[in-house]
Short mmCIF file of C-alpha atoms in Angstrom, two decimals:
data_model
loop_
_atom_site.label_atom_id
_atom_site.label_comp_id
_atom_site.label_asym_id
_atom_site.label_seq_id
_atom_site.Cartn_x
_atom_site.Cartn_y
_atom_site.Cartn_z
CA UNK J 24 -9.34 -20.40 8.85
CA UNK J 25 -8.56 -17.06 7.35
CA UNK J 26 -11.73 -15.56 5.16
CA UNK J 27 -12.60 -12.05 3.60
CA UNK J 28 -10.72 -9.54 3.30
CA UNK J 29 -7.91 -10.93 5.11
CA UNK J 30 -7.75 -13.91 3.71
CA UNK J 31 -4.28 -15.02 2.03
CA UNK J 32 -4.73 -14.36 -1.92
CA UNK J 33 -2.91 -16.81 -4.61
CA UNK J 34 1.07 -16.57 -4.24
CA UNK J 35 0.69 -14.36 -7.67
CA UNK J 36 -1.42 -11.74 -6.73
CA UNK J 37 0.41 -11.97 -3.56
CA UNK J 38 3.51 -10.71 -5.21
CA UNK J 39 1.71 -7.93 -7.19
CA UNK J 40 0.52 -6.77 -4.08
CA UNK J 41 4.08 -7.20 -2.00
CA UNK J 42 5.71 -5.12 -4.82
CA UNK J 43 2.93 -2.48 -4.90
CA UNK J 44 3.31 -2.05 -0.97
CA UNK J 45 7.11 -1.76 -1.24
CA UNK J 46 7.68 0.32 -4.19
CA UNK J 47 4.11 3.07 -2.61
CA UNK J 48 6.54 3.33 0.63
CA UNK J 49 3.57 4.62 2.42
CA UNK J 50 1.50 3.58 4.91
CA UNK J 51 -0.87 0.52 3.04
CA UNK J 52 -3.65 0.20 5.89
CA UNK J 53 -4.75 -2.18 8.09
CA UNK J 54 -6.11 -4.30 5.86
CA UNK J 55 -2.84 -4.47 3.39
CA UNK J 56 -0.86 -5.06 5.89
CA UNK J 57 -2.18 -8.22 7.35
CA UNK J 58 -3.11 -9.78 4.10
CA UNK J 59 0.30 -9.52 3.09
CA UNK J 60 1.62 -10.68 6.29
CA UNK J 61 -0.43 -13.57 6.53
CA UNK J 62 -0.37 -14.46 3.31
CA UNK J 63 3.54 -14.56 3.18
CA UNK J 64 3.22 -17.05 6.61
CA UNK J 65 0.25 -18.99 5.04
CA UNK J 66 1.96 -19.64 1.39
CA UNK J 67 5.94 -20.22 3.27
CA UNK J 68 3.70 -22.88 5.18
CA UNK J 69 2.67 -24.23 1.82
CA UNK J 70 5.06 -24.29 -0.74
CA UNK J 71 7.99 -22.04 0.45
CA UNK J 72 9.58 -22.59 -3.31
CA UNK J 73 6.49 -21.38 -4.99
CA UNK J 74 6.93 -18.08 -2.20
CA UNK J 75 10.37 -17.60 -3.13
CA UNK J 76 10.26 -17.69 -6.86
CA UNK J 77 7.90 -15.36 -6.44
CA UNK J 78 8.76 -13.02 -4.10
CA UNK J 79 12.39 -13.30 -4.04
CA UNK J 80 13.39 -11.43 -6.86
CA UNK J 81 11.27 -8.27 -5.56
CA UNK J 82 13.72 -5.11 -4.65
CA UNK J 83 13.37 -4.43 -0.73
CA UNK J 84 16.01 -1.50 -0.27
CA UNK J 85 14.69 1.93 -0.13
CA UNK J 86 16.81 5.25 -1.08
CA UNK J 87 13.68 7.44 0.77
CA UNK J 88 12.35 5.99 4.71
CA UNK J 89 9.53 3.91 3.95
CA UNK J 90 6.15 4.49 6.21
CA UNK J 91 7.51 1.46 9.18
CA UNK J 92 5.08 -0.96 8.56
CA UNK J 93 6.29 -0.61 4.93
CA UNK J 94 9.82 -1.60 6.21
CA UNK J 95 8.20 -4.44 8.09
CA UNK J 96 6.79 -5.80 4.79
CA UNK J 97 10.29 -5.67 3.58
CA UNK J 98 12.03 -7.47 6.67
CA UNK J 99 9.27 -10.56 6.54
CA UNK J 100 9.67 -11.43 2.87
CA UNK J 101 13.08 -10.80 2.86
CA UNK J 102 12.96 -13.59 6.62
CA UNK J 103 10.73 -15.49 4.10
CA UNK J 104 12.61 -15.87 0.85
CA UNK J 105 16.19 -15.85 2.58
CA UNK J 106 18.36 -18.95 3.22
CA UNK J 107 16.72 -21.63 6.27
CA UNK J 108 18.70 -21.50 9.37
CA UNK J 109 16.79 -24.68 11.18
CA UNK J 110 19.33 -24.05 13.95
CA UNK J 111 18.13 -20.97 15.00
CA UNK J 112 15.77 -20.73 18.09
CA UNK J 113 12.54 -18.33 17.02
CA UNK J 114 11.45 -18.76 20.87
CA UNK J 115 11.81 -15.17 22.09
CA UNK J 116 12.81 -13.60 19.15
CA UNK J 117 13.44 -9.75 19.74
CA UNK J 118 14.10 -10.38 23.37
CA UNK J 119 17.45 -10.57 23.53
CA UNK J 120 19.20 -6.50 24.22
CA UNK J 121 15.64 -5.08 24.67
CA UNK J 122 15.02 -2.15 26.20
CA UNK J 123 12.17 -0.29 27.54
CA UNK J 124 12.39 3.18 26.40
CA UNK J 125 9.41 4.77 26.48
CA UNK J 126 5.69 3.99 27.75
CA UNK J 127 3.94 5.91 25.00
CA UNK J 128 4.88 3.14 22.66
CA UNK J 129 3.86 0.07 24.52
CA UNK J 130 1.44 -1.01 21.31
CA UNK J 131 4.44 -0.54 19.32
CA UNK J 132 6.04 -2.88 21.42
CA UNK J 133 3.43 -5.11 21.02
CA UNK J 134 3.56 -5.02 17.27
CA UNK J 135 7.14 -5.77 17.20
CA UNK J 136 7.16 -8.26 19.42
CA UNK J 137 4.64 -10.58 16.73
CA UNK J 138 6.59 -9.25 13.42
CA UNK J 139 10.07 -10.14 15.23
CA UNK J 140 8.56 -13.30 16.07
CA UNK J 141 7.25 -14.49 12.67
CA UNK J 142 10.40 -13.41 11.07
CA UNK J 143 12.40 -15.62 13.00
CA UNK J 144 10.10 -18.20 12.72
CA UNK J 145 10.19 -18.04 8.73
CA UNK J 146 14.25 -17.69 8.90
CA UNK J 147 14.29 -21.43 11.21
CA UNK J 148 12.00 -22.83 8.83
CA UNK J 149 9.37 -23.07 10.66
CA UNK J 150 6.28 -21.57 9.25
CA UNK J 151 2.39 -21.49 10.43
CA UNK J 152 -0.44 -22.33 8.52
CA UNK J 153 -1.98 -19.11 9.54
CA UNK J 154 -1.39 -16.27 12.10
CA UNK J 155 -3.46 -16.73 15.34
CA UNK J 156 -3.82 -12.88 15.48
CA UNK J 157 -4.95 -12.18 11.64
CA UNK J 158 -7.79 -9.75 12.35
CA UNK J 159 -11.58 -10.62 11.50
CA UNK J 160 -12.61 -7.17 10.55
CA UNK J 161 -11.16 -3.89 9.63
CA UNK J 162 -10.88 -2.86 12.75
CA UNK J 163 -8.31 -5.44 13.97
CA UNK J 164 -10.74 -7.26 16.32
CA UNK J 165 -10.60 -10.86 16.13
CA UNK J 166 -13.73 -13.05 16.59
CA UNK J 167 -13.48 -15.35 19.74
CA UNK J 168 -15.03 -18.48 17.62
CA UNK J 169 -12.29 -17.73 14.66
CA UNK J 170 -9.45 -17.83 17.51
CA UNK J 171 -10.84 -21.11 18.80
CA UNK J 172 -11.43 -22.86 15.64
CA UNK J 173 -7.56 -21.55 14.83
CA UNK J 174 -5.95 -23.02 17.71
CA UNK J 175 -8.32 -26.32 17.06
CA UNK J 176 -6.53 -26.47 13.39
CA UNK J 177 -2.83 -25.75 15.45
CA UNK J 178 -3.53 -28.49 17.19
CA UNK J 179 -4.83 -30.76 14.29
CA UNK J 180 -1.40 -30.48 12.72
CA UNK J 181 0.79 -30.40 15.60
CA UNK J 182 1.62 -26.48 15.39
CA UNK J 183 2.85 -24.98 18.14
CA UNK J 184 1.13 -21.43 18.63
CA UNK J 185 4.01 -18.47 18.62
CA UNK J 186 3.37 -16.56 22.01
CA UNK J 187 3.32 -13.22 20.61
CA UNK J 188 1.13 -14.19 18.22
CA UNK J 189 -1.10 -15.68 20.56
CA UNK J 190 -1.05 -12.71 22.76
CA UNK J 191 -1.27 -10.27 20.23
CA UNK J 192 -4.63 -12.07 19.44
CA UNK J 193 -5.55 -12.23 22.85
CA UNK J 194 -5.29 -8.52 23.26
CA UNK J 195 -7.62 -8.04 19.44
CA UNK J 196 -10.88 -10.14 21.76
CA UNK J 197 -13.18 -8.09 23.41
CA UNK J 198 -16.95 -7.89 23.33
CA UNK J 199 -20.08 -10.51 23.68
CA UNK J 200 -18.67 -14.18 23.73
CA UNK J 201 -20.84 -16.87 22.97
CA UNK J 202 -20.78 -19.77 26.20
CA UNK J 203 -20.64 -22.28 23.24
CA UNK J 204 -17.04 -20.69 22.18
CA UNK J 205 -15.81 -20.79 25.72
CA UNK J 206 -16.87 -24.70 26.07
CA UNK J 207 -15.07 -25.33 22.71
CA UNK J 208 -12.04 -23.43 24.11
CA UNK J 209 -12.31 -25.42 27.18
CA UNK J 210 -12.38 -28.58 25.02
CA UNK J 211 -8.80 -28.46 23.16
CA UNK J 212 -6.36 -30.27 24.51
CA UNK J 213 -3.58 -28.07 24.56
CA UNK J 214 -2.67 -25.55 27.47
CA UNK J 215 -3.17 -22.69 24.94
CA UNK J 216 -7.07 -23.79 24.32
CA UNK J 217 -7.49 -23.49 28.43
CA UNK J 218 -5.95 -19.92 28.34
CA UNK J 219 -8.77 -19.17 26.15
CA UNK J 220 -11.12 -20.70 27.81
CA UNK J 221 -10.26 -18.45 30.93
CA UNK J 222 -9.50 -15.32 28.95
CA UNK J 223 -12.43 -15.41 27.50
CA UNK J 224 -14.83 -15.54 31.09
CA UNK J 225 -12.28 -12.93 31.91
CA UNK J 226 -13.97 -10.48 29.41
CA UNK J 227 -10.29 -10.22 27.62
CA UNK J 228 -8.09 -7.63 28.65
CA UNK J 229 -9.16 -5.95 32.09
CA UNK J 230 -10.11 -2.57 31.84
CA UNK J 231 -7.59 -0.27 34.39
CA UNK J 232 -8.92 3.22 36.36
CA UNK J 233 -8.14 6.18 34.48
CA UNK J 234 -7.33 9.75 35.21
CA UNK J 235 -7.58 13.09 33.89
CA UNK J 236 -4.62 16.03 34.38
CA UNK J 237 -3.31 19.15 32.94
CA UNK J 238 -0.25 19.34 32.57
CA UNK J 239 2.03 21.08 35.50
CA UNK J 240 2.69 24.43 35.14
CA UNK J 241 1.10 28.15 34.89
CA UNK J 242 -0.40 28.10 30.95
CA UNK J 243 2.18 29.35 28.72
CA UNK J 244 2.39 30.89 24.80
CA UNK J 245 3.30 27.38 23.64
CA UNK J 246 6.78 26.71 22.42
CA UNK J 247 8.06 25.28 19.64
CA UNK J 248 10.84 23.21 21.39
CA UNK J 249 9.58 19.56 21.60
CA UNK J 250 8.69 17.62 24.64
CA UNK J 251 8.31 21.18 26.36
CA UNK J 252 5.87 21.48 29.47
CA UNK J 253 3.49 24.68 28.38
CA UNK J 254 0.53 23.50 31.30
CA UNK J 255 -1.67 24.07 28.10
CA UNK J 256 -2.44 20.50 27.67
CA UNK J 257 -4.50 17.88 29.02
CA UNK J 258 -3.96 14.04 29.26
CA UNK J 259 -5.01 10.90 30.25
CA UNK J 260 -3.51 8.47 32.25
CA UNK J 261 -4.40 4.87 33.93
CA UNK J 262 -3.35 2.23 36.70
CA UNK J 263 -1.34 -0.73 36.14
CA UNK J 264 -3.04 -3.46 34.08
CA UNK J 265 -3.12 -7.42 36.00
CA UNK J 266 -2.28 -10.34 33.97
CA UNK J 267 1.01 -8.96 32.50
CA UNK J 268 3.29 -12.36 33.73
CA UNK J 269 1.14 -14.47 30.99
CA UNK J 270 2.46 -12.82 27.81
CA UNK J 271 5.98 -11.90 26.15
CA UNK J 272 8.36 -9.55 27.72
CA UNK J 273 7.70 -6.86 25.36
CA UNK J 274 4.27 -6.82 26.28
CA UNK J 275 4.55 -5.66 29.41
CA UNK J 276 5.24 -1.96 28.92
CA UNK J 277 1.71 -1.89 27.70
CA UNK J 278 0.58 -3.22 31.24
CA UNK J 279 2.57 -1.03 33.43
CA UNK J 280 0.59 2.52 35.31
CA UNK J 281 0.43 5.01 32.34
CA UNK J 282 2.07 8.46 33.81
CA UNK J 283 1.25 10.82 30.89
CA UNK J 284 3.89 13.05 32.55
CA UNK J 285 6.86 10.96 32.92
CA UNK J 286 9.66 12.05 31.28
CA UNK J 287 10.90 9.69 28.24
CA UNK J 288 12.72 10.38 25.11
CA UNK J 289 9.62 9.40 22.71
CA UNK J 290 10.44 12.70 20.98
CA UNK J 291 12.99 10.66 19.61
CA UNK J 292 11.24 7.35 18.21
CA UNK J 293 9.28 6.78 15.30
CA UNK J 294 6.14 8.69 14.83
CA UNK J 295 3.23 5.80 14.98
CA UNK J 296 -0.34 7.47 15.86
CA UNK J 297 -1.49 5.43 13.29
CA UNK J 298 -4.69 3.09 12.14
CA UNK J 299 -2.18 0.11 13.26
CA UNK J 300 -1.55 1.46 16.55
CA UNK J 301 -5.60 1.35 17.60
CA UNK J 302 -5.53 -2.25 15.80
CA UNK J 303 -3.24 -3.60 18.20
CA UNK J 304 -6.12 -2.83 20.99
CA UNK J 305 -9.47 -2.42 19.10
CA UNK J 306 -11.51 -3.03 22.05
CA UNK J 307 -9.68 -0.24 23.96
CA UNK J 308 -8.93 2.73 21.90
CA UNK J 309 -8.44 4.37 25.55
CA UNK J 310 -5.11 3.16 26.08
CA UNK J 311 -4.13 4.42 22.52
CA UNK J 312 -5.57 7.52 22.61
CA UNK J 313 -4.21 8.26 26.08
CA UNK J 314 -0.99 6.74 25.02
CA UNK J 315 -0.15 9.20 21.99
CA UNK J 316 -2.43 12.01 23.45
CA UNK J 317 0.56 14.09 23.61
CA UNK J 318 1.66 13.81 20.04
CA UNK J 319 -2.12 14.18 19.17
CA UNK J 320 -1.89 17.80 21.03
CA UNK J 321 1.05 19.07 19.25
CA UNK J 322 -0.48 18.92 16.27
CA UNK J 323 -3.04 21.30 17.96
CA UNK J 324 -0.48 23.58 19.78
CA UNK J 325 2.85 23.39 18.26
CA UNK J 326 2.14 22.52 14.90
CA UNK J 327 3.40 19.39 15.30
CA UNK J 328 3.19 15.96 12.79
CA UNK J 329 -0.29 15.00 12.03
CA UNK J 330 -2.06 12.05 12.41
CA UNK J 331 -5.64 11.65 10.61
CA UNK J 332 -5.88 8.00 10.25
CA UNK J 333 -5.33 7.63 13.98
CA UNK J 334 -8.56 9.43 14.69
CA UNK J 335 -10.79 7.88 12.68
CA UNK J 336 -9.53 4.67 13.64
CA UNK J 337 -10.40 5.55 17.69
CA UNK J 338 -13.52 6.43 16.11
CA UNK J 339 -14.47 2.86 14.42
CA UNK J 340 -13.68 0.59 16.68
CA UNK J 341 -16.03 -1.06 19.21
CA UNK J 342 -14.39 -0.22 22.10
CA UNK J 343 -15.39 2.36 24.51
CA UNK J 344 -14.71 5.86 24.31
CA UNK J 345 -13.90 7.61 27.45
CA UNK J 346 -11.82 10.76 27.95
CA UNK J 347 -8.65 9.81 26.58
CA UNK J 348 -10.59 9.57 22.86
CA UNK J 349 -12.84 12.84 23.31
CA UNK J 350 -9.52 14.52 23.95
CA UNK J 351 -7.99 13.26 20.76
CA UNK J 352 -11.07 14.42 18.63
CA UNK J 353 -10.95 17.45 20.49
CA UNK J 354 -7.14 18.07 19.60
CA UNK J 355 -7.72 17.24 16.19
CA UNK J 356 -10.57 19.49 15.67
CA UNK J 357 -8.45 22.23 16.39
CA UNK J 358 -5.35 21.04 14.40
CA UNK J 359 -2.93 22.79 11.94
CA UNK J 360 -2.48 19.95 9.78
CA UNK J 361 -5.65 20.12 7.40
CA UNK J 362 -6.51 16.47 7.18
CA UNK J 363 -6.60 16.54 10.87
CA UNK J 364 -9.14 18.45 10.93
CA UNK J 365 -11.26 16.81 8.06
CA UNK J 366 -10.77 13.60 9.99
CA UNK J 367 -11.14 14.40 13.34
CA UNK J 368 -14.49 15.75 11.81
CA UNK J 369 -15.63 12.43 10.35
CA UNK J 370 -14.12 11.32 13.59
CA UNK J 371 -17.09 13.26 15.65
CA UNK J 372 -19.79 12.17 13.11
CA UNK J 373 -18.77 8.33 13.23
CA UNK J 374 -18.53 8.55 17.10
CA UNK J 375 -22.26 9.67 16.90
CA UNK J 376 -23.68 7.55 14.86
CA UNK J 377 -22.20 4.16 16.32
CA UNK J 378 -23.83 5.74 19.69
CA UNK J 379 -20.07 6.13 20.84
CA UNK J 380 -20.41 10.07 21.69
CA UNK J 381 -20.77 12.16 25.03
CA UNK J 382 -20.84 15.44 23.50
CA UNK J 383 -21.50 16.67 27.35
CA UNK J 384 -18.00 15.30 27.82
CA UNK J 385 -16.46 16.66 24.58
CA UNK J 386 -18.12 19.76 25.27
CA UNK J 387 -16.02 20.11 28.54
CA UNK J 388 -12.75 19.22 27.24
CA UNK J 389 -13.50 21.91 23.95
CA UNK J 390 -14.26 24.74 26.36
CA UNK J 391 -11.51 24.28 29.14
CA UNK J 392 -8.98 23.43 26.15
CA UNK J 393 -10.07 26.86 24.72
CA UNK J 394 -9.98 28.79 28.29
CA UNK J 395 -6.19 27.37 28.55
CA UNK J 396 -5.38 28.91 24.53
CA UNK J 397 -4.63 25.70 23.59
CA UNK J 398 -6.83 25.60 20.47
CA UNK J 399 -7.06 27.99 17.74
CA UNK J 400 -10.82 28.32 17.90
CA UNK J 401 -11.25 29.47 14.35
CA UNK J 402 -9.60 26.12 13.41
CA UNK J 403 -12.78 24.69 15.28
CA UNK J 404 -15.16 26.59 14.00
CA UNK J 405 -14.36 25.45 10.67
CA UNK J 406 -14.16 21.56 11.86
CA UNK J 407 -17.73 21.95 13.77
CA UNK J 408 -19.14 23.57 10.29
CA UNK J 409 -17.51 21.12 8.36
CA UNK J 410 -19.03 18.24 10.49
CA UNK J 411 -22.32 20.00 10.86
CA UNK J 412 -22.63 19.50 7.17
CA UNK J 413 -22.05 15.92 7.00
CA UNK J 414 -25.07 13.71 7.14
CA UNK J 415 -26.12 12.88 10.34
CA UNK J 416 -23.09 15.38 11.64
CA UNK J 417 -25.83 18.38 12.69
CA UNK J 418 -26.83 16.27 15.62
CA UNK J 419 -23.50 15.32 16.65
CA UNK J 420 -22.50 18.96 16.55
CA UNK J 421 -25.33 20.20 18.35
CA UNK J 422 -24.88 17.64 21.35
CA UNK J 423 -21.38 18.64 21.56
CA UNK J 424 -22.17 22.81 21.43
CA UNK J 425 -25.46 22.56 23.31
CA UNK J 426 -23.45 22.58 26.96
CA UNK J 427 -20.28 23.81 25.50
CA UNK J 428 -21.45 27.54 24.16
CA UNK J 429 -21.77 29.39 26.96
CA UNK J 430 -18.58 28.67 27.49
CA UNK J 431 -17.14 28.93 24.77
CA UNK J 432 -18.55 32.51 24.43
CA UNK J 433 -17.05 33.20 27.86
CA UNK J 434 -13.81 31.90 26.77
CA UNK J 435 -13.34 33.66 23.29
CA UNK J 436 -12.98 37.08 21.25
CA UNK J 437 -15.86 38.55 20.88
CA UNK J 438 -15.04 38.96 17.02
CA UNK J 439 -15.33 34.68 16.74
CA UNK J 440 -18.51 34.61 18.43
CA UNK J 441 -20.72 35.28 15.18
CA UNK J 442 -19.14 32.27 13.46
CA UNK J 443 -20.01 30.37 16.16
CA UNK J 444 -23.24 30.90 16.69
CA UNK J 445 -23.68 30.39 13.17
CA UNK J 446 -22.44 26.92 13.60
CA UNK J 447 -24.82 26.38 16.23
CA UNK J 448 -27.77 27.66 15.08
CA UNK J 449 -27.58 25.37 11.59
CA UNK J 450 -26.55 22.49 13.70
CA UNK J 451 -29.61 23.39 15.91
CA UNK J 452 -31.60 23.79 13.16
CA UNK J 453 -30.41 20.43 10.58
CA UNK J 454 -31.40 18.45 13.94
CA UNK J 455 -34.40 19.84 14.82
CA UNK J 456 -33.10 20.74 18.43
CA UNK J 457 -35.44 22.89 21.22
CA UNK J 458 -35.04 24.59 24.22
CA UNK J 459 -33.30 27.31 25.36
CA UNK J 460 -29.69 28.77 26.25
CA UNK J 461 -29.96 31.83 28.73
CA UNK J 462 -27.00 33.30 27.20
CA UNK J 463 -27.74 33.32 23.83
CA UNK J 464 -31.14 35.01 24.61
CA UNK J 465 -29.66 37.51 26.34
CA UNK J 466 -27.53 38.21 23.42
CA UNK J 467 -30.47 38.22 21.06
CA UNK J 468 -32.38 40.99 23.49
CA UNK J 469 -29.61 43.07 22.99
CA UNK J 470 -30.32 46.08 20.31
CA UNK J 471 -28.41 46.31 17.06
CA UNK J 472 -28.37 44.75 14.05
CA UNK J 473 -24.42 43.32 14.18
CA UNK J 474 -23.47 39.44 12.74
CA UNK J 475 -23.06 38.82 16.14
CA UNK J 476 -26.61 39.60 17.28
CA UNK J 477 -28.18 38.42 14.10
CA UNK J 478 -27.01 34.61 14.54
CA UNK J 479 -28.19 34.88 18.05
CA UNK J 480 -31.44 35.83 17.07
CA UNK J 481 -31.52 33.12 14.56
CA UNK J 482 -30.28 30.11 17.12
CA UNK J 483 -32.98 31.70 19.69
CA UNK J 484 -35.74 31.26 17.48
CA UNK J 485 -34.78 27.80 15.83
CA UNK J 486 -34.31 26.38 19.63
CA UNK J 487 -37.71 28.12 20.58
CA UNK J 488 -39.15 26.60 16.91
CA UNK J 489 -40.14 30.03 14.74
#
């Protein structure tokens, strides 16, 4: 039921990966993760002894903080290899003493919920053949037909489907479904196989209204004091999301109105713009980019933690990309952290090739992020340049700088302006673009022989085609 790159590999190479995951400490992707998680659930469903003699000598204390999905790792094999406590209820698990703390961690929420739930289920003794939720691509999405045929082999051996599980797969559907899927949904006898069924004619998750807003507040030098209101920033937020009373408790953060302005002490919780966080919600890498856009921004205007794999994980998923995700490439093209940058440029590239872009609408948010100060526009230059020279980058460049440079001239020092137009003219030029931009041949009329006027000459003539 589980195939590729997810699949669960033998209980020995199993163990050489667990112990290269724990003693790393970093982040191991996506694709590590799961594998390891389900293949710890798929072998305890097997032969739990074989698991345990192999696994349960492995050291799972750490003198440094591991990455937290390293820690996870840790909890599940250590649920897995531990002592059986068949009395134990896994029904719920995590539940019990949780609190809602802050809404810009709802996926995290999500997350937990499924880990807390699988450990408890390996601790009662009570293993599954395979998770539900196991993703089908790199991405995170799961395939509607691999869900069905899933819950078809639950209810072959008499399984009962975890509901975080189930719902965390639930919220990984999105896309095309075939009718035949739905009618094989429909066809399962259990109440889980009809929730399908209807999630599935649904569409999956319903897609909620968003909204754009700066942030309160006459623009300000930012400061460095965290969780501070500088009105430099803007953010995404979105209406209340219906169906919430069908899943887990922990879930329903993730469903509630996103206020990117309420105040909440996510300052103080783990830092988690990461690949795992967009995997929770492939099909809607809105709600995670609007959800962390603040953290995204700091990195942009207070120096603040990075977060490159986030961005080029908004950028490969299927999902659409609204405002919330041209924001976060926009941040991260202006970032201090250095692999920001580099991937928010790949980030831009991807977006265009996959047909994901609206460089009219990242054009926008670049110039009115730059009128407020809250990029460092040579930081930008550099990304644009960087992503101009990327294969099939020029024309992703171009579409974004084509409505953007006027202005972005308007908005800048003069002495950036020659850099700039350098940009655009070899983005112009790599993707054969035409036309013309009143400003920049007004610029190029002007006498002298300055950078300045020489790179507006040059972008005049390659849009005009000399």
């Amino acid at each position: 039921m589980i195939d590729g790159e997810f699949a669960a590999p033998a209980v020995g190479a199993l163990a050489d990966e667990v112990a290269a995951v724990l003693a790393d400490r970093r982040d191991p992707g996506v694709q590590s993760f799961e594998r390891v998680l389900g293949g710890v659930v798929s072998h305890s469903f097997r032969d739990r002894d074989a698991l345990v003699a192999a696994l349960g000598s492995l050291p799972r204390e750490f003198r440094v903080k591991p990455h937290p999905q390293v820690g996870c790792i840790a909890g599940i094999v250590g649920a897995a290899v531990g002592p059986v406590r068949a009395a134990e209820s896994w029904e719920n698990a995590g539940a019990a003493g949780w609190l809602e703390l802050c809404q810009h961690v709802a996926l995290d929420y999500v997350a937990g919920a499924r880990t807390a739930e699988v450990a408890a289920r390996l601790r009662a003794g009570d293993p599954v053949p395979f998770l539900l939720s196991t993703p089908s691509g790199p991405t995170g999405a799961v395939a509607p037909y691999e869900l069905v045929a899933r819950l078809a082999e639950y209810e072959r051996l008499g399984v009962r489907p975890g509901p975080a599980d189930l719902g965390q797969a639930l919220l990984r559907i999105g896309g095309p479904v075939d009718p035949d899927v739905v009618r094989t949904a429909e066809g399962l006898r259990t109440a889980e196989g009809a929730r399908v069924a209807d999630w599935l004619r649904q569409g999956g998750l319903p897609r909620p209204a968003w909204w754009r807003e700066r942030e309160t507040g006459v623009p300000e030098r930012p400061s460095r004091r965290r969780g501070a209101r500088t009105g430099r920033r803007i953010l995404v937020g979105h209406e209340a999301i219906e169906g919430r009373g069908a899943f887990p408790r922990r879930f329903w953060s993730l469903f509630r109105k996103f206020e990117p302005h309420l105040s909440c002490p996510h300052w103080s919780l783990p830092d988690r713009r990461d690949a795992h966080t967009v995997a929770t919600l492939p099909w809607h890498p809105e709600t995670a980019a609007a959800r962390l856009l603040t953290g995204v921004a700091s990195a942009a205007d207070q120096d603040g933690s990075g977060a490159p794999a986030f961005l080029e994980a908004l950028a490969a998923t299927d999902g659409p990309a609204g405002p919330a995700v041209h924001l976060a490439v926009a941040y991260g093209l202006a970032s201090v952290p250095e692999q920001d940058r580099e991937a928010a440029a790949r980030a831009l590239v991807l977006l265009a090739s996959r047909g994901r872009l609206d460089g009219e609408l990242l054009g926008r948010e670049l110039t009115e992020l730059v009128g407020l100060g809250t990029l460092k526009v040579p930081l930008l230059i550099e990304s644009l340049r960087a992503a101009a020279a990327a294969p099939q980058g020029a024309g992703a460049v171009w579409a974004v700088l084509a409505g953007a440079l006027p202005g972005l001239l308007a908005h800048t020092r003069p002495q950036v302006h020659g850099a700039l137009l350098a940009v655009a003219a070899d983005s112009a030029r790599l993707s054969g673009a035409r036309g013309e931009l009143p400003e920049v041949t007004a610029l190029a009329q002007r006498p002298g022989s300055s950078q300045l006027l020489m790179q507006a000459r040059r972008l005049r003539d390659v849009l005009a085609g000399l």
